[in-house]
Short mmCIF file of C-alpha atoms in Angstrom, two decimals:
data_model
loop_
_atom_site.label_atom_id
_atom_site.label_comp_id
_atom_site.label_asym_id
_atom_site.label_seq_id
_atom_site.Cartn_x
_atom_site.Cartn_y
_atom_site.Cartn_z
CA MET A 96 37.04 21.31 77.50
CA LEU A 97 38.92 21.35 74.18
CA HIS A 98 40.76 18.16 73.15
CA SER A 99 42.74 18.79 69.98
CA ALA A 100 44.25 15.19 69.94
CA PRO A 101 42.55 12.47 67.90
CA LEU A 102 41.11 9.48 69.42
CA THR A 103 43.84 7.07 70.18
CA GLU A 104 42.02 4.61 72.58
CA ASN A 105 38.71 3.03 72.70
CA LEU A 106 36.09 5.02 74.53
CA PRO A 107 34.43 3.30 77.76
CA TYR A 108 32.17 0.54 76.92
CA PRO A 109 29.22 0.32 76.38
CA VAL A 110 29.31 2.93 73.75
CA LEU A 111 25.96 4.59 72.33
CA VAL A 112 26.26 5.57 68.86
CA ALA A 113 23.70 7.76 67.15
CA ASP A 114 22.92 8.96 63.80
CA ILE A 115 20.70 12.17 64.16
CA GLY A 116 19.19 13.60 61.24
CA GLY A 117 16.34 16.16 60.69
CA THR A 118 13.58 13.41 60.85
CA ASN A 119 14.91 10.78 62.92
CA ALA A 120 17.53 9.61 65.43
CA ARG A 121 18.86 5.99 65.13
CA PHE A 122 20.70 4.45 67.80
CA ALA A 123 22.91 1.62 68.44
CA LEU A 124 24.91 0.14 71.39
CA ILE A 125 28.50 -1.50 71.21
CA GLU A 126 28.90 -3.30 74.36
CA GLY A 127 32.74 -4.37 73.65
CA PRO A 128 35.47 -3.99 71.30
CA ASN A 129 34.72 -7.24 69.44
CA ALA A 130 30.69 -7.10 70.15
CA PRO A 131 28.78 -6.49 67.17
CA SER A 132 26.61 -3.47 66.83
CA LYS A 133 23.24 -3.84 68.43
CA PHE A 134 20.63 -1.74 66.87
CA CYS A 135 18.13 -0.16 69.16
CA GLY A 136 15.56 1.37 66.84
CA GLN A 137 14.98 4.92 65.96
CA GLU A 138 13.11 7.94 67.44
CA GLY A 139 11.54 10.62 65.55
CA THR A 140 12.92 14.06 66.29
CA LYS A 141 9.63 15.84 66.40
CA ALA A 142 8.37 13.12 69.06
CA HIS A 143 10.84 14.20 71.65
CA ALA A 144 11.56 17.55 73.12
CA THR A 145 15.36 16.76 73.64
CA ILE A 146 17.83 14.15 72.62
CA GLN A 147 17.90 13.00 76.28
CA ASP A 148 14.23 12.17 75.97
CA ALA A 149 14.92 10.19 72.74
CA ILE A 150 17.78 8.15 74.26
CA ARG A 151 15.81 7.42 77.55
CA SER A 152 12.63 6.28 75.35
CA GLY A 153 14.83 4.36 72.59
CA VAL A 154 17.57 2.90 74.77
CA LEU A 155 17.40 2.88 78.23
CA GLU A 156 13.42 2.30 78.76
CA GLN A 157 13.96 -0.71 76.25
CA GLY A 158 16.32 -2.57 78.85
CA TYR A 159 19.70 -2.08 76.98
CA ALA A 160 22.67 -1.71 78.93
CA ALA A 161 23.15 1.81 80.06
CA PRO A 162 26.19 3.38 77.94
CA ARG A 163 29.19 4.93 79.68
CA SER A 164 30.08 6.89 76.52
CA ALA A 165 28.49 8.20 73.40
CA VAL A 166 29.59 9.20 69.79
CA LEU A 167 26.79 11.21 68.19
CA ALA A 168 26.67 12.27 64.68
CA VAL A 169 24.54 15.34 64.07
CA ALA A 170 23.20 16.89 60.86
CA ALA A 171 24.57 20.43 61.96
CA PRO A 172 28.05 21.90 62.36
CA VAL A 173 29.67 21.14 65.68
CA SER A 174 31.15 24.33 67.05
CA SER A 175 30.14 24.92 70.52
CA ASP A 176 28.55 23.34 73.60
CA ARG A 177 25.09 24.07 71.95
CA ILE A 178 24.54 22.37 68.62
CA ALA A 179 21.46 23.28 66.75
CA LEU A 180 20.27 20.90 64.27
CA THR A 181 19.88 22.23 60.70
CA ASN A 182 16.40 20.76 59.94
CA ALA A 183 15.02 19.79 63.46
CA ARG A 184 14.32 21.79 66.45
CA TRP A 185 16.67 20.03 68.75
CA VAL A 186 19.60 21.82 70.53
CA ILE A 187 22.10 19.14 71.71
CA GLU A 188 24.22 20.22 74.69
CA PRO A 189 26.98 17.43 75.44
CA PRO A 190 27.38 18.98 78.97
CA ALA A 191 23.76 18.17 79.70
CA LEU A 192 23.98 14.69 78.29
CA ILE A 193 26.94 13.88 80.60
CA ARG A 194 25.08 15.01 83.70
CA GLU A 195 21.64 13.84 82.84
CA LEU A 196 22.57 10.33 81.45
CA GLY A 197 25.55 9.69 83.43
CA LEU A 198 28.05 9.42 80.60
CA GLU A 199 31.63 9.74 81.04
CA GLN A 200 32.59 11.08 77.60
CA VAL A 201 30.57 12.43 74.62
CA VAL A 202 32.21 13.02 71.08
CA MET A 203 30.07 14.93 68.46
CA LEU A 204 30.59 14.52 64.66
CA ASN A 205 28.83 15.75 61.72
CA ASP A 206 26.40 13.17 60.35
CA PHE A 207 28.06 12.99 56.95
CA GLU A 208 31.46 12.47 58.79
CA ALA A 209 29.78 9.34 60.00
CA GLN A 210 28.88 8.47 56.60
CA GLY A 211 32.39 8.99 55.35
CA LEU A 212 33.66 6.90 58.24
CA ALA A 213 31.49 4.01 56.96
CA LEU A 214 32.68 4.02 53.44
CA PRO A 215 36.08 1.87 53.82
CA SER A 216 34.03 -1.12 55.51
CA LEU A 217 30.91 -1.28 53.00
CA SER A 218 30.92 -4.44 51.47
CA PRO A 219 29.89 -5.31 47.81
CA THR A 220 26.46 -6.46 49.26
CA ASP A 221 25.90 -2.94 50.57
CA LEU A 222 26.29 -1.07 47.28
CA GLU A 223 24.47 -0.96 44.01
CA GLN A 224 26.46 0.49 41.25
CA ILE A 225 25.26 2.82 38.75
CA GLY A 226 27.22 3.08 35.44
CA GLY A 227 30.62 2.11 34.76
CA GLY A 228 33.96 2.83 36.49
CA THR A 229 36.07 0.93 38.86
CA ALA A 230 37.11 2.23 42.51
CA VAL A 231 40.65 2.82 43.17
CA GLN A 232 41.89 1.22 46.46
CA ASN A 233 42.80 3.61 49.29
CA ALA A 234 41.68 6.55 47.02
CA THR A 235 39.56 9.48 48.11
CA LYS A 236 35.98 8.64 48.32
CA PHE A 237 33.03 11.11 48.53
CA VAL A 238 29.53 10.80 49.78
CA VAL A 239 26.51 12.64 48.81
CA GLY A 240 23.09 12.12 50.63
CA PRO A 241 19.95 13.65 49.45
CA GLY A 242 17.16 13.09 52.43
CA THR A 243 15.60 15.65 54.47
CA GLY A 244 18.57 17.81 53.38
CA LEU A 245 21.45 17.17 51.07
CA GLY A 246 24.52 15.99 53.20
CA ALA A 247 27.95 15.72 51.69
CA GLY A 248 31.57 14.72 52.88
CA ALA A 249 34.91 13.39 51.93
CA MET A 250 36.95 10.51 53.26
CA ILE A 251 40.53 10.90 52.23
CA ARG A 252 43.28 8.41 52.39
CA SER A 253 46.57 9.98 53.89
CA CYS A 254 49.51 8.29 55.94
CA GLY A 255 47.82 4.98 56.44
CA LYS A 256 44.76 6.72 57.97
CA TRP A 257 41.45 7.68 56.83
CA ILE A 258 40.37 11.21 57.25
CA PRO A 259 36.66 12.04 57.20
CA VAL A 260 36.30 15.62 55.91
CA PRO A 261 32.62 17.15 56.64
CA GLY A 262 31.36 20.05 55.11
CA GLU A 263 28.10 21.73 54.11
CA GLY A 264 28.67 21.10 50.45
CA GLY A 265 24.92 20.63 49.94
CA HIS A 266 24.38 24.35 50.00
CA VAL A 267 26.51 24.99 46.72
CA GLU A 268 24.90 26.91 44.07
CA LEU A 269 22.65 24.88 41.21
CA GLY A 270 22.06 26.63 38.20
CA PRO A 271 20.34 25.45 34.70
CA LEU A 272 22.25 23.91 32.11
CA SER A 273 19.85 22.47 29.42
CA GLU A 274 17.25 24.55 27.56
CA GLU A 275 14.38 22.70 29.52
CA GLU A 276 16.37 23.70 32.92
CA TYR A 277 16.55 27.51 31.63
CA ARG A 278 12.73 27.14 31.26
CA ILE A 279 11.97 25.89 34.51
CA TRP A 280 14.53 27.46 36.83
CA PRO A 281 12.81 30.84 36.90
CA HIS A 282 9.87 29.35 38.64
CA LEU A 283 12.04 27.66 41.29
CA GLU A 284 11.63 29.17 45.06
CA ARG A 285 14.40 31.14 46.01
CA ILE A 286 15.75 31.28 49.47
CA GLY A 287 17.87 34.10 50.26
CA GLY A 288 18.10 34.98 46.67
CA ARG A 289 19.69 32.16 45.50
CA ILE A 290 19.14 28.32 44.42
CA GLY A 291 21.35 26.05 46.33
CA ALA A 292 21.56 22.46 45.56
CA GLU A 293 19.68 21.53 48.68
CA GLN A 294 16.82 23.34 47.38
CA VAL A 295 16.55 20.89 44.64
CA VAL A 296 18.19 17.71 45.58
CA CYS A 297 16.22 16.64 48.86
CA GLY A 298 12.74 15.56 49.73
CA ALA A 299 11.37 18.99 50.09
CA GLY A 300 13.31 19.71 46.73
CA LEU A 301 11.24 17.43 44.81
CA ILE A 302 8.08 19.39 45.83
CA ARG A 303 9.63 22.66 44.83
CA LEU A 304 10.85 21.09 41.54
CA ALA A 305 7.58 19.71 40.80
CA LYS A 306 5.76 23.09 41.44
CA ALA A 307 8.19 24.81 39.17
CA VAL A 308 7.81 22.04 36.34
CA LEU A 309 3.90 22.43 36.82
CA LYS A 310 4.29 26.47 36.42
CA ALA A 311 6.53 26.12 33.49
CA ASP A 312 4.24 23.68 31.57
CA GLY A 313 1.11 25.13 32.77
CA ALA A 314 -0.14 21.71 34.18
CA HIS A 315 -2.17 21.10 37.19
CA ARG A 316 -1.29 18.51 39.75
CA THR A 317 -1.08 18.15 43.31
CA TYR A 318 1.92 16.39 45.23
CA GLU A 319 1.38 16.94 48.99
CA LYS A 320 4.54 15.14 50.25
CA PRO A 321 7.89 14.17 48.62
CA SER A 322 6.99 10.39 48.13
CA ASP A 323 4.09 11.45 46.07
CA VAL A 324 6.38 12.42 43.16
CA PRO A 325 8.01 8.81 42.57
CA MET A 326 4.84 7.23 43.21
CA ALA A 327 3.01 9.30 40.79
CA ALA A 328 6.03 8.77 38.21
CA ASP A 329 5.85 4.94 38.54
CA GLY A 330 2.05 5.07 37.89
CA GLY A 331 2.79 6.94 34.59
CA ASP A 332 2.39 10.48 35.41
CA GLU A 333 4.40 12.56 32.81
CA VAL A 334 4.94 15.48 34.94
CA ALA A 335 6.20 13.36 37.62
CA GLN A 336 8.50 11.70 35.49
CA LYS A 337 9.98 15.01 34.35
CA VAL A 338 10.49 15.90 37.90
CA LEU A 339 12.42 12.79 38.64
CA ARG A 340 14.66 13.20 35.31
CA LEU A 341 15.49 16.84 36.50
CA PHE A 342 16.11 15.60 40.15
CA CYS A 343 18.55 12.81 38.95
CA ALA A 344 20.30 15.17 36.53
CA ALA A 345 20.76 17.79 39.21
CA LEU A 346 22.11 15.02 41.66
CA GLY A 347 24.34 13.80 38.99
CA ARG A 348 25.76 17.17 38.16
CA VAL A 349 26.50 18.13 41.82
CA ALA A 350 27.86 14.58 42.60
CA GLY A 351 30.06 15.00 39.67
CA ASP A 352 31.40 18.52 40.98
CA PHE A 353 32.30 16.96 44.31
CA ALA A 354 34.17 14.01 42.41
CA LEU A 355 36.21 16.54 40.44
CA THR A 356 36.99 18.87 43.55
CA THR A 357 38.35 15.97 45.45
CA LEU A 358 39.34 13.79 42.53
CA ALA A 359 37.27 10.73 44.25
CA ARG A 360 38.85 7.98 42.33
CA GLY A 361 37.62 5.85 45.21
CA GLY A 362 34.04 6.47 44.09
CA VAL A 363 31.07 8.52 44.76
CA TYR A 364 28.45 7.15 47.13
CA LEU A 365 24.70 8.14 47.37
CA ALA A 366 23.46 8.00 51.01
CA GLY A 367 20.18 9.25 52.43
CA GLY A 368 16.78 8.08 52.37
CA ILE A 369 15.86 9.00 48.68
CA PRO A 370 18.24 7.19 46.16
CA PRO A 371 17.23 3.70 47.13
CA LYS A 372 13.61 4.75 46.57
CA ILE A 373 14.18 6.15 43.07
CA SER A 374 16.89 3.64 42.04
CA GLN A 375 15.22 2.62 38.68
CA TRP A 376 15.34 6.32 37.86
CA LEU A 377 19.00 6.77 39.00
CA HIS A 378 19.66 3.88 36.62
CA ALA A 379 17.73 5.56 33.71
CA GLY A 380 20.74 7.50 32.60
CA GLU A 381 20.22 11.16 33.36
CA PHE A 382 22.08 10.86 36.60
CA ARG A 383 25.26 9.22 35.06
CA ALA A 384 25.22 11.44 32.01
CA ALA A 385 25.04 14.57 34.23
CA PHE A 386 27.83 13.10 36.32
CA GLU A 387 30.25 12.30 33.40
CA ALA A 388 29.58 15.63 31.56
CA LYS A 389 32.61 17.47 33.00
CA ALA A 390 34.64 18.54 29.87
CA PRO A 391 37.43 18.76 29.56
CA HIS A 392 37.75 15.87 32.09
CA ASP A 393 34.91 13.46 30.84
CA SER A 394 37.32 10.57 30.54
CA ILE A 395 38.34 10.99 34.27
CA MET A 396 34.58 11.13 35.22
CA LYS A 397 33.84 7.78 33.09
CA SER A 398 36.39 6.12 35.47
CA ILE A 399 35.03 7.14 38.64
CA PRO A 400 32.27 4.63 39.77
CA THR A 401 29.09 5.73 41.48
CA TYR A 402 27.28 3.77 43.87
CA ILE A 403 23.88 3.77 45.84
CA ILE A 404 24.58 2.78 49.63
CA THR A 405 21.84 -0.09 50.33
CA HIS A 406 23.04 -0.61 54.00
CA LYS A 407 20.16 0.46 56.46
CA SER A 408 22.24 2.20 58.92
CA PRO A 409 25.69 3.25 57.16
CA ALA A 410 26.34 6.06 59.64
CA LEU A 411 25.88 3.92 62.55
CA GLU A 412 28.31 1.29 61.25
CA GLY A 413 30.87 4.41 60.42
CA LEU A 414 30.56 5.18 64.01
CA ALA A 415 30.99 1.74 65.16
CA ALA A 416 33.98 1.30 63.19
CA TYR A 417 35.47 4.32 64.35
CA THR A 418 34.72 3.48 68.11
CA ARG A 419 36.27 -0.15 67.92
CA ALA A 420 39.53 0.94 65.97
CA PRO A 421 40.00 4.67 66.54
CA GLU A 422 43.75 4.43 65.69
CA ASP A 423 42.90 3.58 61.94
CA TYR A 424 41.19 7.05 61.64
CA LEU A 425 42.23 10.66 62.09
CA VAL A 426 39.57 12.63 63.30
CA ASP A 427 40.25 16.14 64.97
CA LEU A 428 38.20 16.41 68.17
CA THR A 429 39.12 20.08 69.03
CA GLY A 430 35.94 21.50 70.48
CA ARG A 431 33.96 18.16 69.83
CA SER A 432 34.94 15.89 73.13
CA TRP A 433 33.39 16.39 76.45
CA HIS A 434 34.56 14.48 79.49
CA ARG A 435 32.62 14.28 82.80
CA LYS A 436 35.81 15.44 84.77
CA ASP A 437 35.96 18.69 82.65
CA ILE A 438 32.32 19.14 83.20
CA LYS A 439 32.51 19.02 86.94
CA SER A 440 35.58 21.07 87.19
CA SER A 441 33.81 23.91 84.98
CA GLU A 442 30.82 23.97 87.28
#
């Protein structure tokens, strides 16, 4: 079952590509090497018991061509035949996908590996720059995505190939820095005795941060869902506005740490569902100030550009680019590629 070699030839067409997050699974079909991606829509993870059910509902029952292979990006580490999503109840079993859907091959990648695969092919119309800096061609890029959780991944250029490096960077520590943060941080909910970046910089993090600000300020408000916070802020709610300033600063600090760690002179890219919805707050100054405040390397940070990805389905486009030209990328498939012949021989 284990295949350590990278993909060097195209998968059997049609190829189903999927971006499977904690809330939604998005699907697209690639019917040939020169065919455009055919977006098939999305299915809520809570609406289906398994991914097989979601594929049947969103693809097969809608009249699209039956796929012969699939490349799936999941919001979870891929390390066995059973992949449990981090923020959803699905447990994905590639051998079951092959048997039940009649596929020849299934490749499983991390969701932010897929986001990274998209970065080299994004056009200026897919991006909205925040602040200054200029991207260096063929230099390391980094993607950070606040949404249901906080994803992170690097895209490194070496020996003429792009190499996506996924990880769980969203769970790095996030401590207070300013006097205001030192006053608010003691009121933040801790998980396992710690405050990780994802506890603040994601949808649920907006609510956690709002509750902490309310306690610290002795104010009274009710924000029932993450979208309530930017809506209230846009309506003049001072508490919500403070929450968004703190949120943007925290995101900028974490993004800056990743940029320094990888020396991402090719830029840092904000993916996920939240950045496009709070664009004006990201442009307000706190994000970029926190990103650049990395003494003694402030000048390096000022030269690194930051972008909001405005493309509607960047992960799907990243998977499609990889599917069409696997030779341009170096992706280790050890333990992440399943073939029908191997499934049958192991039964």
